[in-house]
mmCIF file with all atom_site columns, C-alpha atoms in Angstrom:
data_model
loop_
_atom_site.group_PDB
_atom_site.id
_atom_site.type_symbol
_atom_site.label_atom_id
_atom_site.label_alt_id
_atom_site.label_comp_id
_atom_site.label_asym_id
_atom_site.label_entity_id
_atom_site.label_seq_id
_atom_site.pdbx_PDB_ins_code
_atom_site.Cartn_x
_atom_site.Cartn_y
_atom_site.Cartn_z
_atom_site.occupancy
_atom_site.B_iso_or_equiv
_atom_site.pdbx_formal_charge
_atom_site.auth_seq_id
_atom_site.auth_comp_id
_atom_site.auth_asym_id
_atom_site.auth_atom_id
_atom_site.pdbx_PDB_model_num
ATOM 1   C CA . MET A 1 1   ? -103.032 156.645 -40.851 1.00 49.00 ? 1   MET A CA 1
ATOM 2   C CA . LYS A 1 2   ? -99.027  156.542 -41.696 1.00 61.00 ? 2   LYS A CA 1
ATOM 3   C CA . THR A 1 3   ? -98.026  159.855 -40.755 1.00 70.00 ? 3   THR A CA 1
ATOM 4   C CA . THR A 1 4   ? -94.205  160.272 -41.222 1.00 72.00 ? 4   THR A CA 1
ATOM 5   C CA . LEU A 1 5   ? -92.697  159.577 -44.754 1.00 72.00 ? 5   LEU A CA 1
ATOM 6   C CA . ALA A 1 6   ? -89.030  158.033 -45.206 1.00 75.00 ? 6   ALA A CA 1
ATOM 7   C CA . LEU A 1 7   ? -87.500  159.521 -47.976 1.00 69.00 ? 7   LEU A CA 1
ATOM 8   C CA . ILE A 1 8   ? -84.886  156.805 -49.512 1.00 68.00 ? 8   ILE A CA 1
ATOM 9   C CA . ALA A 1 9   ? -81.979  157.584 -51.885 1.00 61.00 ? 9   ALA A CA 1
ATOM 10  C CA . ALA A 1 10  ? -79.605  155.104 -52.833 1.00 50.00 ? 10  ALA A CA 1
ATOM 11  C CA . ALA A 1 11  ? -76.233  156.084 -51.726 1.00 41.00 ? 11  ALA A CA 1
ATOM 12  C CA . GLY A 1 12  ? -75.650  155.596 -55.785 1.00 39.00 ? 12  GLY A CA 1
ATOM 13  C CA . LEU A 1 13  ? -77.471  158.419 -56.447 1.00 41.00 ? 13  LEU A CA 1
ATOM 14  C CA . ALA A 1 14  ? -75.383  161.077 -54.386 1.00 41.00 ? 14  ALA A CA 1
ATOM 15  C CA . VAL A 1 15  ? -72.130  160.246 -54.995 1.00 42.00 ? 15  VAL A CA 1
ATOM 16  C CA . PRO A 1 16  ? -70.142  159.443 -57.759 1.00 43.00 ? 16  PRO A CA 1
ATOM 17  C CA . ALA A 1 17  ? -69.986  155.187 -58.426 1.00 40.00 ? 17  ALA A CA 1
ATOM 18  C CA . ALA A 1 18  ? -65.405  155.967 -58.105 1.00 40.00 ? 18  ALA A CA 1
ATOM 19  C CA . ALA A 1 19  ? -66.517  157.438 -54.313 1.00 45.00 ? 19  ALA A CA 1
ATOM 20  C CA . MET A 1 20  ? -69.170  155.183 -53.010 1.00 45.00 ? 20  MET A CA 1
ATOM 21  C CA . PRO A 1 21  ? -68.291  152.245 -51.395 1.00 46.00 ? 21  PRO A CA 1
ATOM 22  C CA . ALA A 1 22  ? -68.886  149.029 -52.474 1.00 44.00 ? 22  ALA A CA 1
ATOM 23  C CA . ASP A 1 23  ? -71.394  148.396 -49.372 1.00 47.00 ? 23  ASP A CA 1
ATOM 24  C CA . ALA A 1 24  ? -73.187  151.315 -49.545 1.00 47.00 ? 24  ALA A CA 1
ATOM 25  C CA . VAL A 1 25  ? -77.033  150.541 -48.689 1.00 45.00 ? 25  VAL A CA 1
ATOM 26  C CA . PRO A 1 26  ? -79.390  153.911 -48.810 1.00 58.00 ? 26  PRO A CA 1
ATOM 27  C CA . TYR A 1 27  ? -79.777  156.123 -46.516 1.00 74.00 ? 27  TYR A CA 1
ATOM 28  C CA . SER A 1 28  ? -83.815  157.941 -45.059 1.00 79.00 ? 28  SER A CA 1
ATOM 29  C CA . VAL A 1 29  ? -84.867  160.482 -43.478 1.00 84.00 ? 29  VAL A CA 1
ATOM 30  C CA . SER A 1 30  ? -87.971  160.890 -42.030 1.00 87.00 ? 30  SER A CA 1
ATOM 31  C CA . VAL A 1 31  ? -90.742  163.613 -42.549 1.00 89.00 ? 31  VAL A CA 1
ATOM 32  C CA . LYS A 1 32  ? -93.580  163.667 -39.971 1.00 89.00 ? 32  LYS A CA 1
ATOM 33  C CA . TYR A 1 33  ? -96.416  165.100 -41.101 1.00 87.00 ? 33  TYR A CA 1
ATOM 34  C CA . SER A 1 34  ? -99.061  164.316 -38.886 1.00 88.00 ? 34  SER A CA 1
ATOM 35  C CA . ASP A 1 35  ? -99.214  167.815 -37.219 1.00 91.00 ? 35  ASP A CA 1
ATOM 36  C CA . LEU A 1 36  ? -100.191 169.346 -40.767 1.00 89.00 ? 36  LEU A CA 1
ATOM 37  C CA . ASN A 1 37  ? -103.831 169.981 -42.473 1.00 89.00 ? 37  ASN A CA 1
ATOM 38  C CA . LEU A 1 38  ? -103.016 168.607 -45.902 1.00 86.00 ? 38  LEU A CA 1
ATOM 39  C CA . ASP A 1 39  ? -106.514 169.319 -46.875 1.00 86.00 ? 39  ASP A CA 1
ATOM 40  C CA . THR A 1 40  ? -105.029 173.714 -47.315 1.00 91.00 ? 40  THR A CA 1
ATOM 41  C CA . PRO A 1 41  ? -102.404 174.964 -49.410 1.00 94.00 ? 41  PRO A CA 1
ATOM 42  C CA . GLU A 1 42  ? -100.446 176.858 -46.471 1.00 96.00 ? 42  GLU A CA 1
ATOM 43  C CA . GLY A 1 43  ? -100.469 172.844 -44.829 1.00 93.00 ? 43  GLY A CA 1
ATOM 44  C CA . LEU A 1 44  ? -99.459  171.228 -48.714 1.00 92.00 ? 44  LEU A CA 1
ATOM 45  C CA . ALA A 1 45  ? -96.417  174.464 -48.183 1.00 95.00 ? 45  ALA A CA 1
ATOM 46  C CA . ARG A 1 46  ? -94.616  173.113 -45.207 1.00 95.00 ? 46  ARG A CA 1
ATOM 47  C CA . LEU A 1 47  ? -95.025  169.425 -45.459 1.00 93.00 ? 47  LEU A CA 1
ATOM 48  C CA . GLU A 1 48  ? -93.079  170.755 -49.229 1.00 93.00 ? 48  GLU A CA 1
ATOM 49  C CA . ARG A 1 49  ? -90.758  172.688 -47.764 1.00 94.00 ? 49  ARG A CA 1
ATOM 50  C CA . ARG A 1 50  ? -89.873  169.458 -44.877 1.00 93.00 ? 50  ARG A CA 1
ATOM 51  C CA . ILE A 1 51  ? -89.078  167.440 -47.905 1.00 92.00 ? 51  ILE A CA 1
ATOM 52  C CA . ASP A 1 52  ? -87.720  169.827 -50.234 1.00 91.00 ? 52  ASP A CA 1
ATOM 53  C CA . THR A 1 53  ? -85.015  169.988 -46.586 1.00 91.00 ? 53  THR A CA 1
ATOM 54  C CA . ALA A 1 54  ? -84.879  166.194 -46.205 1.00 89.00 ? 54  ALA A CA 1
ATOM 55  C CA . SER A 1 55  ? -84.601  165.507 -49.681 1.00 88.00 ? 55  SER A CA 1
ATOM 56  C CA . ARG A 1 56  ? -81.145  167.575 -49.897 1.00 87.00 ? 56  ARG A CA 1
ATOM 57  C CA . GLU A 1 57  ? -80.567  165.597 -46.829 1.00 86.00 ? 57  GLU A CA 1
ATOM 58  C CA . VAL A 1 58  ? -80.851  162.539 -48.221 1.00 85.00 ? 58  VAL A CA 1
ATOM 59  C CA . CYS A 1 59  ? -78.537  163.376 -51.303 1.00 84.00 ? 59  CYS A CA 1
ATOM 60  C CA . GLY A 1 60  ? -75.504  164.455 -49.540 1.00 81.00 ? 60  GLY A CA 1
ATOM 61  C CA . PHE A 1 61  ? -76.281  168.059 -51.038 1.00 78.00 ? 61  PHE A CA 1
ATOM 62  C CA . GLN A 1 62  ? -74.500  169.953 -48.084 1.00 74.00 ? 62  GLN A CA 1
ATOM 63  C CA . ARG A 1 63  ? -71.837  167.843 -49.348 1.00 71.00 ? 63  ARG A CA 1
ATOM 64  C CA . VAL A 1 64  ? -68.396  170.233 -50.011 1.00 66.00 ? 64  VAL A CA 1
ATOM 65  C CA . VAL A 1 65  ? -66.249  169.094 -52.641 1.00 67.00 ? 65  VAL A CA 1
ATOM 66  C CA . THR A 1 66  ? -62.635  170.541 -53.072 1.00 69.00 ? 66  THR A CA 1
ATOM 67  C CA . GLY A 1 67  ? -62.266  172.914 -55.210 1.00 70.00 ? 67  GLY A CA 1
ATOM 68  C CA . THR A 1 68  ? -65.870  173.204 -56.391 1.00 69.00 ? 68  THR A CA 1
ATOM 69  C CA . ARG A 1 69  ? -69.053  175.152 -55.332 1.00 68.00 ? 69  ARG A CA 1
ATOM 70  C CA . ILE A 1 70  ? -71.064  173.688 -57.208 1.00 68.00 ? 70  ILE A CA 1
ATOM 71  C CA . ARG A 1 71  ? -73.333  170.519 -57.102 1.00 68.00 ? 71  ARG A CA 1
ATOM 72  C CA . SER A 1 72  ? -73.110  167.189 -59.542 1.00 75.00 ? 72  SER A CA 1
ATOM 73  C CA . SER A 1 73  ? -75.925  166.567 -61.089 1.00 82.00 ? 73  SER A CA 1
ATOM 74  C CA . GLU A 1 74  ? -76.148  163.100 -60.217 1.00 83.00 ? 74  GLU A CA 1
ATOM 75  C CA . ILE A 1 75  ? -76.700  165.003 -56.133 1.00 83.00 ? 75  ILE A CA 1
ATOM 76  C CA . ASN A 1 76  ? -79.021  167.328 -57.681 1.00 84.00 ? 76  ASN A CA 1
ATOM 77  C CA . ALA A 1 77  ? -80.776  164.527 -59.746 1.00 87.00 ? 77  ALA A CA 1
ATOM 78  C CA . CYS A 1 78  ? -81.085  162.301 -56.874 1.00 87.00 ? 78  CYS A CA 1
ATOM 79  C CA . ARG A 1 79  ? -83.079  165.230 -54.876 1.00 87.00 ? 79  ARG A CA 1
ATOM 80  C CA . ASP A 1 80  ? -85.232  165.478 -57.761 1.00 90.00 ? 80  ASP A CA 1
ATOM 81  C CA . LYS A 1 81  ? -86.100  162.618 -57.443 1.00 88.00 ? 81  LYS A CA 1
ATOM 82  C CA . VAL A 1 82  ? -86.736  161.864 -53.910 1.00 88.00 ? 82  VAL A CA 1
ATOM 83  C CA . LYS A 1 83  ? -88.700  164.977 -53.814 1.00 89.00 ? 83  LYS A CA 1
ATOM 84  C CA . ALA A 1 84  ? -90.753  163.534 -56.532 1.00 90.00 ? 84  ALA A CA 1
ATOM 85  C CA . LYS A 1 85  ? -91.420  160.465 -55.015 1.00 89.00 ? 85  LYS A CA 1
ATOM 86  C CA . ALA A 1 86  ? -92.106  161.983 -51.709 1.00 89.00 ? 86  ALA A CA 1
ATOM 87  C CA . MET A 1 87  ? -95.259  164.013 -53.684 1.00 89.00 ? 87  MET A CA 1
ATOM 88  C CA . ALA A 1 88  ? -95.919  161.232 -55.162 1.00 89.00 ? 88  ALA A CA 1
ATOM 89  C CA . HIS A 1 89  ? -96.663  159.745 -52.132 1.00 89.00 ? 89  HIS A CA 1
ATOM 90  C CA . ILE A 1 90  ? -98.628  162.086 -50.397 1.00 89.00 ? 90  ILE A CA 1
ATOM 91  C CA . ALA A 1 91  ? -100.130 162.641 -53.490 1.00 89.00 ? 91  ALA A CA 1
ATOM 92  C CA . ALA A 1 92  ? -102.078 158.700 -53.311 1.00 88.00 ? 92  ALA A CA 1
ATOM 93  C CA . VAL A 1 93  ? -102.168 159.267 -49.086 1.00 84.00 ? 93  VAL A CA 1
ATOM 94  C CA . ARG A 1 94  ? -104.945 162.466 -50.165 1.00 85.00 ? 94  ARG A CA 1
ATOM 95  C CA . ASP A 1 95  ? -106.710 160.757 -52.906 1.00 88.00 ? 95  ASP A CA 1
ATOM 96  C CA . GLU A 1 96  ? -107.380 157.095 -49.900 1.00 85.00 ? 96  GLU A CA 1
ATOM 97  C CA . GLN A 1 97  ? -108.425 160.379 -47.624 1.00 80.00 ? 97  GLN A CA 1
ATOM 98  C CA . ALA A 1 98  ? -110.953 161.645 -49.841 1.00 83.00 ? 98  ALA A CA 1
ATOM 99  C CA . ARG A 1 99  ? -111.935 158.022 -50.615 1.00 87.00 ? 99  ARG A CA 1
ATOM 100 C CA . GLY A 1 100 ? -112.575 158.080 -47.040 1.00 81.00 ? 100 GLY A CA 1
ATOM 101 C CA . GLY A 1 101 ? -109.819 155.732 -46.247 1.00 63.00 ? 101 GLY A CA 1
#
């Protein structure tokens, strides 16, 4: 059974195209969940918090832009997309486990 999840964001989702280097590559963060019981609401809530933290990191949520405290819509969209993809992966893992896989 896989016990880590890689969250990946294309660099273009996290920064405006004008600021992105030509050789930009996807950035990833691993989220460990082998210590969690995904059959409990508590385990799922802890995993979701880990995924939220990792999605903020992978999308550059903490990046400070001079002159504003407002996060760009690209960063917010990146975070939402990464979280949704990760949660879909977790749902697939849970479904496989429920079928005995």
